[in-house]
Coordinates of C-alpha atoms in Angstrom, one line a residue:
Chain A
D1 CA -61.8 -101.0 -6.2
T2 CA -61.7 -103.4 -3.3
G3 CA -60.1 -101.0 -0.8
V4 CA -57.0 -101.3 1.2
S5 CA -56.8 -104.6 3.0
Q6 CA -54.6 -105.5 6.0
D7 CA -53.7 -108.8 7.6
P8 CA -53.9 -109.9 10.3
R9 CA -56.6 -107.7 11.8
H10 CA -55.4 -108.5 15.3
K11 CA -52.2 -110.0 16.6
I12 CA -51.4 -110.9 20.2
T13 CA -47.8 -111.7 20.9
K14 CA -45.4 -112.1 23.7
R15 CA -42.6 -109.5 24.3
G16 CA -39.5 -110.4 22.3
Q17 CA -41.3 -112.1 19.5
N18 CA -41.3 -110.9 15.9
V19 CA -44.4 -110.0 14.1
T20 CA -45.2 -109.2 10.4
F21 CA -48.1 -107.3 9.0
R22 CA -49.2 -107.2 5.4
C23 CA -50.9 -104.5 3.4
D24 CA -52.5 -104.8 0.0
P25 CA -53.2 -101.3 -1.4
I26 CA -55.8 -100.4 -3.9
S27 CA -54.6 -101.6 -7.3
E28 CA -52.9 -98.9 -9.4
H29 CA -52.1 -96.8 -6.3
N30 CA -48.4 -96.2 -6.5
R31 CA -48.0 -94.7 -3.1
L32 CA -48.2 -96.6 0.1
Y33 CA -48.0 -95.4 3.7
W34 CA -47.7 -96.9 7.2
Y35 CA -49.1 -95.1 10.1
R36 CA -49.3 -96.1 13.8
Q37 CA -52.2 -95.1 16.1
T38 CA -52.4 -95.5 19.8
L39 CA -55.5 -95.2 21.9
G40 CA -56.8 -91.7 22.1
Q41 CA -54.3 -90.3 19.6
G42 CA -54.3 -89.5 16.0
P43 CA -52.3 -91.6 13.5
E44 CA -48.5 -91.0 13.4
F45 CA -46.5 -91.4 10.2
L46 CA -44.1 -94.2 10.0
T47 CA -42.9 -94.7 6.4
Y48 CA -43.8 -94.1 2.8
F49 CA -43.2 -96.0 -0.5
Q50 CA -43.5 -94.7 -4.0
N51 CA -43.7 -97.9 -6.1
E52 CA -41.1 -100.2 -4.6
A53 CA -38.8 -97.4 -3.3
Q54 CA -39.0 -96.5 0.4
L55 CA -38.6 -92.7 0.3
E56 CA -39.3 -91.6 3.8
K57 CA -38.9 -93.0 7.3
S58 CA -40.0 -91.5 10.5
R59 CA -37.7 -91.2 13.5
L60 CA -40.4 -93.3 15.2
L61 CA -39.2 -96.2 13.1
S62 CA -36.5 -97.8 15.2
D63 CA -34.0 -100.4 14.0
R64 CA -36.4 -103.1 15.1
F65 CA -38.9 -102.0 12.4
S66 CA -38.5 -102.8 8.8
A67 CA -40.9 -102.3 5.9
E68 CA -40.7 -103.5 2.3
R69 CA -42.7 -103.2 -0.8
P70 CA -41.3 -105.7 -3.3
K71 CA -42.5 -105.1 -6.9
G72 CA -44.4 -102.1 -5.8
S73 CA -47.5 -104.0 -4.9
F74 CA -48.2 -105.3 -1.4
S75 CA -46.1 -104.2 1.6
T76 CA -45.0 -105.8 4.8
L77 CA -44.1 -104.2 8.1
E78 CA -42.0 -106.3 10.4
I79 CA -41.3 -105.6 14.0
Q80 CA -38.5 -107.6 15.6
R81 CA -38.1 -108.2 19.4
T82 CA -41.5 -106.6 20.2
E83 CA -41.9 -104.5 23.2
Q84 CA -45.0 -103.5 25.1
G85 CA -44.7 -100.0 23.8
D86 CA -45.2 -101.4 20.3
S87 CA -48.8 -102.1 21.1
A88 CA -50.9 -100.0 18.8
M89 CA -53.0 -100.1 15.6
Y90 CA -50.9 -100.2 12.5
L91 CA -52.7 -98.5 9.6
C92 CA -51.8 -98.8 6.0
A93 CA -52.9 -96.2 3.4
S94 CA -52.5 -95.8 -0.3
S95 CA -53.0 -93.1 -2.9
R96 CA -52.5 -92.5 -6.6
G97 CA -50.1 -89.7 -6.9
Y98 CA -50.4 -86.8 -4.6
T99 CA -54.0 -85.9 -3.9
G100 CA -53.8 -85.4 -0.2
E101 CA -56.6 -88.0 0.1
L102 CA -55.3 -91.2 1.6
F103 CA -57.3 -94.4 1.5
F104 CA -56.8 -96.2 4.8
G105 CA -57.2 -99.9 5.6
E106 CA -58.9 -101.0 8.7
G107 CA -55.6 -101.6 10.5
S108 CA -53.8 -104.4 12.2
R109 CA -54.0 -104.2 16.0
L110 CA -50.9 -105.4 17.8
T111 CA -51.1 -106.3 21.5
V112 CA -47.7 -107.2 23.1
L113 CA -48.0 -109.0 26.4
Chain B
E1 CA -42.1 -79.7 14.5
D2 CA -45.6 -79.6 13.0
K3 CA -48.5 -79.5 15.5
V4 CA -52.2 -79.9 15.3
V5 CA -54.6 -79.1 18.2
Q6 CA -58.2 -80.0 18.1
S7 CA -61.1 -78.9 20.3
P8 CA -63.2 -79.9 22.0
L9 CA -61.8 -83.3 22.7
S10 CA -65.3 -84.7 23.0
L11 CA -68.8 -83.6 22.4
V12 CA -72.3 -85.0 23.0
V13 CA -75.2 -83.5 21.1
H14 CA -78.8 -84.3 20.3
E15 CA -79.8 -85.4 16.9
G16 CA -80.6 -82.3 14.8
D17 CA -78.1 -80.0 16.5
T18 CA -75.4 -78.2 14.6
V19 CA -71.8 -78.7 15.8
T20 CA -68.6 -76.9 15.1
L21 CA -65.3 -78.6 15.5
N22 CA -62.0 -76.7 15.7
C23 CA -58.5 -77.3 14.5
S24 CA -55.5 -75.1 15.0
Y25 CA -52.1 -75.8 13.6
E26 CA -48.5 -74.9 13.3
V27 CA -46.6 -76.1 10.3
T28 CA -43.6 -75.0 8.3
N29 CA -44.4 -74.6 4.6
F30 CA -48.1 -75.4 4.7
R31 CA -49.4 -77.4 1.9
S32 CA -52.9 -78.5 2.9
L33 CA -55.2 -79.3 5.8
L34 CA -57.3 -82.4 5.8
W35 CA -60.3 -83.7 7.7
Y36 CA -61.0 -87.4 8.2
K37 CA -63.8 -89.2 9.9
Q38 CA -62.9 -92.3 11.9
E39 CA -65.9 -94.4 13.0
K40 CA -64.4 -97.7 14.1
K41 CA -61.2 -98.5 12.3
A42 CA -60.2 -96.9 9.1
P43 CA -60.2 -93.1 8.8
T44 CA -62.1 -91.9 5.8
F45 CA -61.4 -88.7 3.9
L46 CA -63.8 -85.8 4.2
F47 CA -62.1 -82.6 2.9
M48 CA -58.8 -81.2 1.8
L49 CA -58.3 -77.4 2.1
T50 CA -55.5 -75.4 0.6
S51 CA -56.8 -71.9 0.3
S52 CA -58.1 -69.5 2.9
G53 CA -61.8 -68.5 2.9
I54 CA -63.0 -71.0 0.4
E55 CA -65.7 -73.3 1.9
K56 CA -65.7 -76.9 1.0
K57 CA -69.1 -78.5 1.4
S58 CA -70.5 -82.1 1.2
G59 CA -74.0 -82.6 2.2
R60 CA -74.5 -81.5 5.8
L61 CA -70.7 -81.1 6.3
S62 CA -68.7 -78.1 5.5
S63 CA -65.2 -76.8 6.3
I64 CA -63.2 -73.6 5.9
L65 CA -59.6 -72.7 6.4
D66 CA -58.0 -69.5 7.7
K67 CA -54.3 -69.5 6.8
K68 CA -53.7 -66.2 8.5
E69 CA -55.0 -67.3 11.9
L70 CA -53.9 -70.9 11.3
F71 CA -57.1 -72.7 12.0
S72 CA -59.9 -74.6 10.4
I73 CA -63.5 -75.5 11.4
L74 CA -65.7 -78.4 10.5
N75 CA -69.4 -77.8 10.7
I76 CA -72.0 -80.5 10.8
T77 CA -75.6 -79.3 10.5
A78 CA -78.7 -81.3 11.4
T79 CA -76.6 -84.0 13.1
Q80 CA -77.6 -87.6 12.8
T81 CA -76.6 -90.6 14.9
G82 CA -74.6 -91.8 12.0
D83 CA -72.3 -88.8 12.4
S84 CA -71.0 -90.2 15.7
A85 CA -67.3 -90.7 15.2
V86 CA -63.9 -89.3 15.9
Y87 CA -63.1 -86.4 13.5
L88 CA -59.4 -86.0 12.8
C89 CA -57.7 -82.9 11.5
A90 CA -54.3 -83.3 9.8
V91 CA -51.8 -81.0 8.1
D92 CA -49.4 -81.6 5.3
S93 CA -46.2 -79.8 4.7
L94 CA -44.3 -79.0 1.5
N95 CA -41.2 -80.0 3.4
T96 CA -42.3 -83.6 2.9
G97 CA -41.7 -83.5 -0.8
T98 CA -44.1 -85.8 -2.6
A99 CA -45.2 -87.8 0.4
S100 CA -48.4 -87.2 2.3
K101 CA -46.6 -87.3 5.6
L102 CA -49.6 -86.0 7.6
T103 CA -49.5 -84.7 11.1
F104 CA -52.7 -85.5 12.9
G105 CA -54.4 -84.0 15.9
T106 CA -55.8 -86.2 18.6
G107 CA -59.3 -85.9 17.2
T108 CA -62.7 -84.8 18.5
R109 CA -65.0 -87.5 19.6
L110 CA -68.6 -86.7 18.6
Q111 CA -71.5 -88.6 20.0
V112 CA -75.0 -87.8 18.6
T113 CA -77.8 -89.0 20.8
L114 CA -81.5 -89.4 20.0

């Protein structure tokens, strides 16, 4: 059990650029989540995968955001045409079935200039 | 819309003190309430509570849920500097199906000083 890993840990980009984050969940965890956390706030749900199927998307996830989980293993979160309001910590979490306990990665911090 | 309110927002105590953190919530079709600890980056799971009045305990930490009054408390006894962190409360709803689509509060920032 090597934990949930995310890459990159920090990304600085200019407004209008595209960025992609990767998440490698704990092996054998079939559920994968993306959350977003801004300074001083709790994490907010973005999207959820069960195996390779994206089963839930938040209204926070605008058309500029897309997430994939090919083959039900790692996942990517892409943000197109970034805006300053996208600056946040993007947290990935995984779980095996429903236990309520999510295992979070250390996050990918996005700064949009 | 589900809602979680935590209090206090921040707290500074001396090592050895006992602290109580509060979490009140509004959720349709309650499934569970969870507590997480966030020290620097990744939140780590502490407790999941589903039934009223049953205390969950882990070492110096304990938590209890009151589903009638819609709140939970997290107690930390004999605090240590390593307890310094943000403590997050979250609720999960049956409306989310099989997903853990948690609604988090803003957290309580605890600082334990020597």
